[in-house]
Amino acid sequence: MNTQPKQPFPIHPLLFAAYPVLSLLGHNIQEVSLRAGLRPLLMILGGAAGVWLLLSLALKSFQKAGVISSWLLLLFYTYGYVYRAAGAAASGLQFLGHHRVLLPLWAVLGAAGAFLVMKFIKKSANLTLILNVFSAFLLIIPVYQLVSYEIRAQDTHKAFSQGEVTAAAKGVSLKADKLPDVYIIILDAHLRSDVLEKTFKLDNTGFIKKLTALGFYVPPCSMSNYAYTPLSISSFLNMQYLQEISPDFAPPNTDTSPLFELIKHNEVRKNLESLGYSSYSLASYQRIAWTDADHYYPLDSTSLLSSEARVVFSKFERMLFDTTMARVLTDYKGGLTTSDKIPVNYPYADHVRQQWTILKELKEISSLQGPNLVWAHLTMPHAPYVFYPDGSLIPDPPELPWVVPLPWDEYLQYYSWGVQYTDNAILPVLETILKNSDTPPIIVVTGDHGADSANRLAVLSAFYVPDNVRAAISPDISLVNYFRVIFNGVYGAQYKILENTSYLSDKENTYNFTLYPETMPNCMP
């Protein structure tokens, strides 16, 4: 009779495989959806399970195979960190910052670890139990982050659907003899001309003159009300300061999930849809997309790929895989291009496709019968920095600056190139919209916030509106008042024009707002 105790089943390879994905997802859950982590999680779990099963067959031991698999996972997940650190280290260690050196070294470490496990670990039951418990313990925090966030998001959705949070004025009546198409085009982080000149030595007056020639009014001192996209856009589309929308938008609260509900179900959209407008949503930052719009354009990497294109990593996947041994593959270009002229394994290929798709679709939507409300968000000139001014791709674009900070001189150059491309790319779109519009449209082109510069919140804004609305736009207008002025002048509403005030906060203290005054000489009161 066999009296040996039952060996614990080694689940730790799968738990260790899942941890970095869930940890990164939990850390960024307010910026990405759960869906962003699904594909990389399945890919890595599948790979880990495959390696473990093959080793189990070879070694005739689930436990030893599990220990070796976890060791190989450790090497897999630390490769990118060592590669990046070596490349930035002093000259004595920089030789490790090359795949031709680091990859063989990692292969030796993998083989050495496997040899030590097979030779010296005779009874692995206790070690398996310890690794199972430790790997399960690691998952507690990321799983808690993800579950708690989803619960809060559901509670927020219910609260908004039941009308517990009031966005703007009640009982506003709208009417118009003709219903013009309305375009809201966000150029993420696009600064104002005077700040571009001051900080970046970039003169974009040629772009402003072309906008003016098309019939746009460009207020010289326009400002954002907040420093980050969810804060700024939720306030903008609801025509109200966040502090007035809900008392929850105050310290110590840092939960941004209500902001995305405010963006999706906003006052501007409600007003126009009540008049019979069809809504269109094209947002490269998917968290601010109107996914329930009449016409929703999914712009995640999977949806954008044609059947001819190769596998493309999303921004989240790129952040994950650049810290792993998969970086060996993602760094390989091979001199090839995909069917849409983007090099194979090009960093941020999904970002490039998003911008190109939005620019193309905006032109096509302009030929459709209205009245249409078009919500478009382009992540440019915001990072990632991938475009030269002529629209060609930077061969080796820098990493995301919040992952690897950019030297100041490089930031000035990359952002400047991004602004020039953005200006060059949006003009033909605006020309096409105006050409295809039977009734003069309402077009708002604006930055949602600024960038690191002489004035963090000074933003480009351009209005294609009737003359009476143009006359009501103050030179220092801020986003919270854009549609108050438009609704009053075009649709006969009676919104009060609010005082233009700007606030700074940081991502760790989301709602700890401090007043941010105008700093540019020509715009200071």
Coordinates of C-alpha atoms in Angstrom, one line a residue:
M1 CA 0.0 0.0 0.0
N2 CA 1.3 3.4 -1.0
T3 CA 1.5 5.6 2.1
Q4 CA 3.4 8.5 0.5
P5 CA 1.7 11.9 1.0
K6 CA 0.0 13.4 -2.0
Q7 CA 2.3 15.8 -3.9
P8 CA 0.9 19.4 -4.2
F9 CA 0.0 20.4 -7.7
P10 CA 2.3 23.2 -9.0
I11 CA 0.0 26.0 -10.0
H12 CA 2.7 28.6 -9.4
P13 CA 4.0 28.8 -13.0
L14 CA 0.5 30.0 -14.1
L15 CA 0.2 32.4 -11.2
F16 CA 3.7 33.8 -11.8
A17 CA 2.9 34.2 -15.5
A18 CA -0.3 36.1 -14.7
Y19 CA 1.1 38.4 -12.1
P20 CA 3.0 41.0 -14.2
V21 CA 0.1 41.3 -16.6
L22 CA -2.5 41.8 -13.8
S23 CA -0.1 44.0 -11.9
L24 CA 0.4 46.4 -14.8
L25 CA -3.3 46.3 -15.6
G26 CA -4.2 47.1 -12.0
H27 CA -1.7 50.0 -11.9
N28 CA -3.2 51.4 -15.1
I29 CA -6.9 50.4 -14.8
Q30 CA -8.1 54.0 -14.7
E31 CA -6.4 54.5 -18.1
V32 CA -7.2 51.2 -19.9
S33 CA -10.0 48.7 -20.0
L34 CA -9.8 45.1 -18.7
R35 CA -10.0 44.0 -22.3
A36 CA -6.5 45.5 -22.9
G37 CA -5.0 42.8 -20.7
L38 CA -6.9 39.8 -22.1
R39 CA -4.8 39.1 -25.1
P40 CA -1.4 39.3 -23.5
L41 CA -2.7 37.3 -20.5
L42 CA -3.9 34.5 -22.7
M43 CA -0.7 34.5 -24.8
I44 CA 1.6 34.3 -21.7
L45 CA -0.5 31.8 -19.9
G46 CA -0.6 29.6 -23.0
G47 CA 3.2 29.8 -23.4
A48 CA 3.8 29.1 -19.7
A49 CA 1.5 26.1 -19.7
G50 CA 3.1 24.8 -22.9
V51 CA 6.6 25.0 -21.4
W52 CA 5.5 23.4 -18.1
L53 CA 3.8 20.5 -19.9
L54 CA 6.8 19.8 -22.2
L55 CA 9.2 19.9 -19.2
S56 CA 6.8 17.6 -17.3
L57 CA 6.9 15.0 -20.0
A58 CA 10.7 15.3 -20.3
L59 CA 11.4 15.1 -16.6
K60 CA 8.6 12.8 -15.5
S61 CA 8.0 15.3 -12.6
F62 CA 5.3 17.9 -12.4
Q63 CA 7.0 19.6 -9.4
K64 CA 10.5 19.9 -10.9
A65 CA 9.0 21.1 -14.2
G66 CA 7.0 23.7 -12.3
V67 CA 10.1 25.0 -10.5
I68 CA 12.1 25.3 -13.7
S69 CA 9.1 26.9 -15.5
S70 CA 8.9 29.6 -12.8
W71 CA 12.6 30.2 -13.0
L72 CA 12.3 30.6 -16.8
L73 CA 9.4 33.0 -16.3
L74 CA 11.5 35.1 -13.9
L75 CA 14.1 35.4 -16.6
F76 CA 11.5 36.2 -19.2
Y77 CA 10.0 39.0 -17.2
T78 CA 13.2 40.6 -16.1
Y79 CA 15.0 40.6 -19.5
G80 CA 13.6 43.9 -20.6
Y81 CA 14.3 45.7 -17.3
V82 CA 17.9 44.6 -17.4
Y83 CA 18.2 45.5 -21.1
R84 CA 16.9 49.0 -20.5
A85 CA 18.9 49.6 -17.4
A86 CA 22.1 48.4 -19.0
G87 CA 21.6 50.7 -22.0
A88 CA 21.3 53.7 -19.6
A89 CA 24.1 52.6 -17.3
A90 CA 27.7 53.7 -17.0
S91 CA 30.0 52.5 -19.7
G92 CA 31.1 49.5 -17.7
L93 CA 27.7 47.8 -18.0
Q94 CA 26.5 49.2 -21.4
F95 CA 27.7 46.1 -23.2
L96 CA 24.7 44.3 -21.7
G97 CA 22.4 46.6 -23.4
H98 CA 22.6 44.6 -26.7
H99 CA 20.5 41.6 -27.5
R100 CA 23.5 39.7 -29.0
V101 CA 25.1 39.8 -25.5
L102 CA 22.2 39.7 -23.1
L103 CA 20.2 37.0 -24.9
P104 CA 23.0 34.3 -24.7
L105 CA 23.6 35.3 -21.1
W106 CA 20.0 34.8 -20.3
A107 CA 20.0 31.4 -22.1
V108 CA 23.0 30.3 -19.9
L109 CA 21.2 31.4 -16.8
G110 CA 18.1 29.5 -17.8
A111 CA 20.1 26.4 -18.5
A112 CA 22.1 26.7 -15.3
G113 CA 19.0 27.1 -13.2
A114 CA 17.3 24.1 -14.8
F115 CA 20.5 22.0 -14.2
L116 CA 20.6 23.0 -10.5
V117 CA 16.9 22.1 -10.0
M118 CA 17.4 18.7 -11.6
K119 CA 20.6 17.9 -9.7
F120 CA 20.1 19.2 -6.2
I121 CA 16.3 19.4 -5.6
K122 CA 15.4 15.8 -4.8
K123 CA 12.1 16.4 -3.0
S124 CA 10.2 19.4 -4.4
A125 CA 6.9 19.0 -2.6
N126 CA 7.7 21.6 0.1
L127 CA 9.2 24.0 -2.4
T128 CA 6.1 23.6 -4.6
L129 CA 3.9 24.4 -1.7
I130 CA 5.9 27.5 -0.8
L131 CA 5.9 28.8 -4.5
N132 CA 2.2 28.1 -4.7
V133 CA 1.4 30.2 -1.6
F134 CA 3.9 33.0 -2.6
S135 CA 2.6 33.3 -6.1
A136 CA -1.0 33.4 -4.9
F137 CA -0.1 36.1 -2.4
L138 CA 1.4 38.2 -5.1
L139 CA -1.9 38.3 -7.0
I140 CA -3.9 39.6 -4.0
I141 CA -3.2 43.3 -4.6
P142 CA -3.7 43.4 -8.5
V143 CA -6.8 41.3 -8.3
Y144 CA -8.2 43.6 -5.5
Q145 CA -7.4 46.7 -7.6
L146 CA -9.2 45.3 -10.7
V147 CA -12.2 43.9 -8.9
S148 CA -12.7 47.0 -6.7
Y149 CA -12.4 49.3 -9.7
E150 CA -15.0 47.4 -11.7
I151 CA -17.4 47.5 -8.7
R152 CA -16.9 51.2 -8.4
A153 CA -17.4 51.6 -12.1
Q154 CA -20.7 49.7 -12.0
D155 CA -21.9 51.8 -9.1
T156 CA -21.0 54.9 -10.9
H157 CA -22.8 53.8 -14.0
K158 CA -25.9 53.1 -12.0
A159 CA -25.7 56.5 -10.2
F160 CA -25.4 58.3 -13.5
S161 CA -28.2 56.3 -15.2
Q162 CA -30.4 57.1 -12.2
G163 CA -29.6 60.8 -12.4
E164 CA -27.8 61.1 -9.1
V165 CA -25.2 63.5 -10.5
T166 CA -26.3 66.7 -12.2
A167 CA -24.0 67.8 -15.0
A168 CA -25.3 71.2 -16.0
A169 CA -28.4 73.5 -16.2
K170 CA -31.8 71.9 -16.0
G171 CA -34.7 72.8 -18.2
V172 CA -32.7 74.3 -21.0
S173 CA -34.7 74.5 -24.2
L174 CA -33.0 74.3 -27.6
K175 CA -34.3 75.2 -31.0
A176 CA -32.9 76.1 -34.4
D177 CA -34.3 76.8 -37.8
K178 CA -31.7 74.6 -39.4
L179 CA -29.7 72.0 -37.6
P180 CA -26.0 72.2 -38.6
D181 CA -23.7 69.3 -38.3
V182 CA -21.5 69.6 -35.2
Y183 CA -17.9 68.5 -35.1
I184 CA -15.9 68.3 -31.9
I185 CA -12.3 67.6 -32.7
I186 CA -9.8 67.2 -29.9
L187 CA -6.1 67.5 -30.7
D188 CA -4.7 66.1 -27.5
A189 CA -2.2 68.3 -25.7
H190 CA -2.1 70.9 -28.6
L191 CA -0.6 74.1 -27.1
R192 CA -1.5 77.7 -28.0
S193 CA 0.6 79.6 -30.5
D194 CA 2.3 82.0 -28.1
V195 CA 3.4 79.2 -25.9
L196 CA 4.7 77.2 -28.9
E197 CA 6.8 80.3 -29.8
K198 CA 8.0 80.8 -26.2
T199 CA 9.0 77.3 -25.2
F200 CA 9.5 75.5 -28.5
K201 CA 10.6 78.3 -30.8
L202 CA 7.9 77.1 -33.1
D203 CA 6.1 79.6 -35.2
N204 CA 2.7 78.2 -36.3
T205 CA 1.2 81.5 -37.4
G206 CA 1.0 80.0 -40.9
F207 CA -1.4 77.4 -39.6
I208 CA -3.5 80.0 -37.8
K209 CA -3.7 82.2 -40.9
K210 CA -5.0 79.2 -42.9
L211 CA -7.6 78.5 -40.3
T212 CA -8.7 82.1 -40.3
A213 CA -8.8 82.0 -44.1
L214 CA -11.2 79.1 -43.9
G215 CA -13.5 81.1 -41.6
F216 CA -12.4 79.9 -38.2
Y217 CA -11.9 82.2 -35.2
V218 CA -8.9 81.4 -33.1
P219 CA -9.1 83.1 -29.7
P220 CA -5.5 84.2 -28.7
C221 CA -5.7 83.3 -25.0
S222 CA -7.8 80.2 -24.7
M223 CA -7.2 77.9 -21.7
S224 CA -8.0 74.4 -20.5
N225 CA -9.7 74.2 -17.1
Y226 CA -7.8 71.1 -16.0
A227 CA -4.5 69.4 -16.7
Y228 CA -5.5 65.8 -17.7
T229 CA -7.8 64.5 -20.4
P230 CA -10.5 62.8 -18.2
L231 CA -10.7 65.9 -16.0
S232 CA -10.7 68.3 -18.9
I233 CA -13.1 66.5 -21.3
S234 CA -15.7 65.6 -18.7
S235 CA -15.9 69.2 -17.6
F236 CA -15.8 70.5 -21.2
L237 CA -18.7 68.2 -22.5
N238 CA -20.8 69.0 -19.4
M239 CA -20.1 72.7 -19.5
Q240 CA -19.4 72.8 -15.8
Y241 CA -16.6 72.8 -13.4
L242 CA -16.1 69.4 -11.8
Q243 CA -16.3 70.9 -8.3
E244 CA -19.8 72.0 -9.1
I245 CA -20.9 68.7 -10.8
S246 CA -20.4 66.5 -7.7
P247 CA -19.0 66.9 -4.2
D248 CA -17.2 63.6 -4.8
F249 CA -14.6 65.4 -7.0
A250 CA -12.5 66.5 -4.1
P251 CA -9.7 65.1 -1.9
P252 CA -9.0 62.5 -0.7
N253 CA -11.0 60.8 -3.5
T254 CA -8.8 59.8 -6.5
D255 CA -11.3 57.6 -8.4
T256 CA -11.6 58.8 -12.0
S257 CA -14.3 56.2 -13.1
P258 CA -17.1 58.8 -12.8
L259 CA -15.3 61.1 -15.2
F260 CA -15.6 58.5 -18.0
E261 CA -19.3 58.1 -17.4
L262 CA -19.6 61.9 -17.6
I263 CA -17.8 61.9 -20.9
K264 CA -19.9 59.1 -22.3
H265 CA -23.3 60.5 -21.2
N266 CA -22.6 64.2 -21.3
E267 CA -24.8 67.3 -21.5
V268 CA -23.7 68.4 -24.9
R269 CA -24.5 65.1 -26.4
K270 CA -27.9 64.9 -24.6
N271 CA -28.9 68.3 -25.8
L272 CA -28.1 67.6 -29.4
E273 CA -29.5 64.1 -29.5
S274 CA -32.7 65.5 -28.1
L275 CA -33.0 67.6 -31.3
G276 CA -32.6 64.5 -33.5
Y277 CA -28.8 64.5 -34.1
S278 CA -27.1 61.2 -34.9
S279 CA -23.9 60.7 -32.9
Y280 CA -20.6 59.5 -34.3
S281 CA -17.7 58.5 -32.0
L282 CA -14.0 58.2 -33.1
A283 CA -11.7 58.3 -30.2
S284 CA -8.1 57.1 -30.2
Y285 CA -8.2 57.1 -26.4
Q286 CA -10.8 54.4 -26.1
R287 CA -11.7 55.2 -22.5
I288 CA -13.4 58.5 -23.7
A289 CA -15.2 56.9 -26.7
W290 CA -18.9 57.0 -26.8
T291 CA -19.3 53.3 -27.3
D292 CA -23.1 53.6 -27.4
A293 CA -23.1 56.3 -30.1
D294 CA -25.4 55.7 -33.1
H295 CA -22.2 55.2 -35.1
Y296 CA -19.3 53.9 -33.0
Y297 CA -15.9 53.3 -34.6
P298 CA -13.9 50.8 -32.6
L299 CA -10.2 51.9 -32.8
D300 CA -8.5 49.2 -30.7
S301 CA -5.6 47.5 -32.4
T302 CA -7.5 44.3 -33.2
S303 CA -10.4 46.2 -34.9
L304 CA -8.0 48.3 -37.0
L305 CA -6.0 45.4 -38.5
S306 CA -6.8 44.2 -42.0
S307 CA -6.6 40.5 -42.8
E308 CA -3.3 41.1 -44.5
A309 CA -1.7 42.8 -41.5
R310 CA 0.5 41.1 -39.0
V311 CA 0.0 40.9 -35.2
V312 CA 0.3 44.4 -33.8
F313 CA 0.7 45.2 -30.1
S314 CA -1.5 47.8 -28.4
K315 CA 0.1 50.5 -26.2
F316 CA -0.6 48.4 -23.1
E317 CA 0.9 45.3 -24.7
R318 CA 3.9 47.3 -25.8
M319 CA 4.5 48.5 -22.2
L320 CA 4.3 44.9 -21.0
F321 CA 6.4 43.2 -23.6
D322 CA 9.1 45.8 -23.7
T323 CA 10.0 44.7 -20.1
T324 CA 10.2 41.0 -21.1
M325 CA 12.2 38.8 -23.4
A326 CA 9.6 39.4 -26.1
R327 CA 11.5 42.7 -26.7
V328 CA 13.9 40.7 -28.8
L329 CA 11.1 40.2 -31.3
T330 CA 9.5 43.6 -31.0
D331 CA 12.8 45.3 -31.6
Y332 CA 13.3 43.4 -34.9
K333 CA 12.3 45.4 -37.9
G334 CA 13.6 43.2 -40.7
G335 CA 13.2 45.9 -43.3
L336 CA 9.6 44.9 -44.0
T337 CA 6.4 46.9 -44.0
T338 CA 2.8 46.0 -43.5
S339 CA 0.1 46.6 -46.1
D340 CA -0.5 50.1 -44.8
K341 CA 3.2 51.1 -45.0
I342 CA 3.9 50.8 -41.3
P343 CA 7.1 48.8 -40.6
V344 CA 6.7 45.4 -39.0
N345 CA 7.1 45.6 -35.2
Y346 CA 7.0 49.4 -35.4
P347 CA 6.5 50.7 -31.9
Y348 CA 3.0 52.2 -31.5
A349 CA 1.8 50.9 -34.8
D350 CA -1.8 50.9 -33.3
H351 CA -1.4 54.6 -32.4
V352 CA -0.4 55.4 -36.0
R353 CA -3.4 53.5 -37.5
Q354 CA -5.7 55.2 -35.0
Q355 CA -4.7 58.7 -36.1
W356 CA -4.8 57.8 -39.8
T357 CA -8.2 56.1 -39.5
I358 CA -9.8 59.1 -37.7
L359 CA -8.5 61.6 -40.2
K360 CA -9.8 59.5 -43.1
E361 CA -13.2 58.8 -41.5
L362 CA -13.8 62.4 -40.6
K363 CA -13.6 63.2 -44.3
E364 CA -16.1 60.4 -45.2
I365 CA -18.6 61.3 -42.4
S366 CA -18.7 64.9 -43.8
S367 CA -20.5 63.6 -46.9
L368 CA -23.3 61.8 -44.9
Q369 CA -26.7 63.2 -44.4
G370 CA -27.2 64.9 -41.0
P371 CA -27.8 66.4 -38.7
N372 CA -24.7 64.7 -37.2
L373 CA -22.8 65.2 -34.0
V374 CA -19.2 64.0 -34.5
W375 CA -17.0 63.3 -31.5
A376 CA -13.4 62.9 -32.6
H377 CA -10.3 62.6 -30.4
L378 CA -6.8 62.4 -31.9
T379 CA -3.9 61.5 -29.6
M380 CA -1.6 64.0 -31.2
P381 CA 0.6 66.0 -30.8
H382 CA 0.4 64.0 -27.5
A383 CA 3.0 61.2 -27.0
P384 CA 3.8 58.7 -28.3
Y385 CA 5.9 60.8 -30.6
V386 CA 6.0 59.0 -34.0
F387 CA 5.6 61.6 -36.7
Y388 CA 7.9 63.9 -38.6
P389 CA 6.3 67.2 -39.8
D390 CA 5.7 65.7 -43.2
G391 CA 3.8 62.7 -41.8
S392 CA 6.6 60.2 -42.3
L393 CA 7.3 57.9 -39.3
I394 CA 10.2 58.4 -37.0
P395 CA 12.2 55.2 -37.4
D396 CA 13.0 54.7 -33.7
P397 CA 10.5 56.8 -31.8
P398 CA 11.3 57.4 -28.1
E399 CA 9.6 55.4 -25.4
L400 CA 6.5 56.8 -23.6
P401 CA 7.9 59.7 -21.6
W402 CA 6.0 58.6 -18.4
V403 CA 7.8 55.3 -18.7
V404 CA 11.3 56.6 -19.7
P405 CA 11.6 60.4 -19.2
L406 CA 12.8 62.3 -22.2
P407 CA 15.8 64.8 -22.0
W408 CA 14.4 68.3 -22.3
D409 CA 16.0 69.1 -25.7
E410 CA 14.7 65.8 -27.2
Y411 CA 11.2 66.5 -25.8
L412 CA 11.2 70.0 -27.4
Q413 CA 12.1 68.5 -30.8
Y414 CA 9.7 65.6 -30.8
Y415 CA 6.7 67.6 -29.6
S416 CA 7.5 70.3 -32.1
W417 CA 7.5 67.8 -34.9
G418 CA 4.2 66.4 -33.6
V419 CA 2.5 69.8 -33.6
Q420 CA 3.7 70.5 -37.2
Y421 CA 2.3 67.2 -38.4
T422 CA -1.0 67.6 -36.6
D423 CA -1.5 71.1 -38.1
N424 CA -0.6 69.8 -41.6
A425 CA -2.9 66.8 -41.2
I426 CA -6.0 68.5 -39.8
L427 CA -6.3 71.3 -42.3
P428 CA -7.3 69.0 -45.3
V429 CA -9.9 67.4 -43.0
L430 CA -11.4 70.8 -42.1
E431 CA -11.4 71.8 -45.8
T432 CA -13.2 68.6 -46.8
I433 CA -15.8 69.1 -44.0
L434 CA -16.6 72.6 -45.2
K435 CA -16.7 71.6 -48.8
N436 CA -19.2 68.8 -48.2
S437 CA -21.5 70.7 -45.9
D438 CA -24.7 72.0 -47.4
T439 CA -25.5 73.9 -44.2
P440 CA -22.5 75.7 -42.6
P441 CA -21.4 73.3 -39.8
I442 CA -20.4 74.1 -36.2
I443 CA -16.8 73.0 -35.8
V444 CA -14.8 73.1 -32.6
V445 CA -11.1 72.2 -32.8
T446 CA -9.3 72.3 -29.4
G447 CA -6.6 70.9 -27.3
D448 CA -7.9 69.3 -24.1
H449 CA -4.9 70.4 -22.1
G450 CA -1.5 71.7 -22.8
A451 CA 2.0 70.2 -22.4
D452 CA 5.1 70.9 -20.4
S453 CA 5.9 74.5 -21.4
A454 CA 5.7 78.1 -20.3
N455 CA 2.0 77.7 -19.7
R456 CA 0.8 74.1 -18.9
L457 CA -2.9 74.8 -19.7
A458 CA -2.8 77.1 -22.7
V459 CA -4.5 75.3 -25.5
L460 CA -5.2 75.8 -29.2
S461 CA -8.9 76.5 -29.9
A462 CA -10.6 77.2 -33.2
F463 CA -14.3 77.9 -33.8
Y464 CA -16.2 77.7 -37.1
V465 CA -19.4 79.3 -35.9
P466 CA -21.9 82.0 -37.0
D467 CA -20.9 85.6 -36.6
N468 CA -23.1 86.2 -33.5
V469 CA -21.4 83.3 -31.7
R470 CA -18.0 84.5 -32.8
A471 CA -18.7 87.9 -31.2
A472 CA -19.6 86.2 -27.9
I473 CA -16.4 84.3 -27.7
S474 CA -14.0 86.0 -25.3
P475 CA -10.2 86.0 -26.1
D476 CA -9.6 84.1 -22.9
I477 CA -12.4 81.6 -23.2
S478 CA -11.9 78.2 -21.5
L479 CA -13.3 74.8 -22.4
V480 CA -16.1 75.0 -19.9
N481 CA -17.7 77.8 -21.8
Y482 CA -17.3 76.7 -25.4
F483 CA -20.7 75.1 -25.8
R484 CA -22.5 77.5 -23.4
V485 CA -21.7 80.1 -26.0
I486 CA -22.6 77.9 -28.9
F487 CA -25.9 76.7 -27.5
N488 CA -26.9 80.2 -26.6
G489 CA -26.0 81.7 -30.0
V490 CA -27.1 78.8 -32.3
Y491 CA -29.9 77.0 -30.4
G492 CA -31.5 79.8 -28.4
A493 CA -30.4 78.5 -25.0
Q494 CA -29.8 80.7 -22.0
Y495 CA -26.7 79.3 -20.3
K496 CA -24.9 81.5 -18.0
I497 CA -21.3 82.2 -19.1
L498 CA -19.0 81.1 -16.3
E499 CA -15.8 82.7 -15.1
N500 CA -12.8 81.3 -16.9
T501 CA -10.7 79.5 -14.3
S502 CA -8.0 76.9 -14.7
Y503 CA -6.8 74.3 -12.1
L504 CA -3.7 72.1 -11.8
S505 CA -3.6 68.7 -10.1
D506 CA -1.4 65.6 -10.4
K507 CA -2.4 62.0 -11.1
E508 CA -1.7 60.9 -7.5
N509 CA -4.0 63.6 -6.1
T510 CA -6.5 63.8 -8.9
Y511 CA -8.9 66.3 -7.3
N512 CA -6.6 68.3 -5.3
F513 CA -7.0 71.4 -7.5
T514 CA -4.9 74.5 -7.2
L515 CA -5.6 77.7 -9.2
Y516 CA -3.4 78.1 -12.3
P517 CA -3.3 81.7 -13.6
E518 CA -2.5 82.9 -17.1
T519 CA 1.3 83.4 -17.4
M520 CA 1.8 84.7 -20.9
P521 CA 2.4 88.5 -21.1
N522 CA 0.0 89.2 -23.9
C523 CA -2.8 87.3 -22.2
M524 CA -2.4 88.3 -18.6
P525 CA -5.2 90.4 -17.2

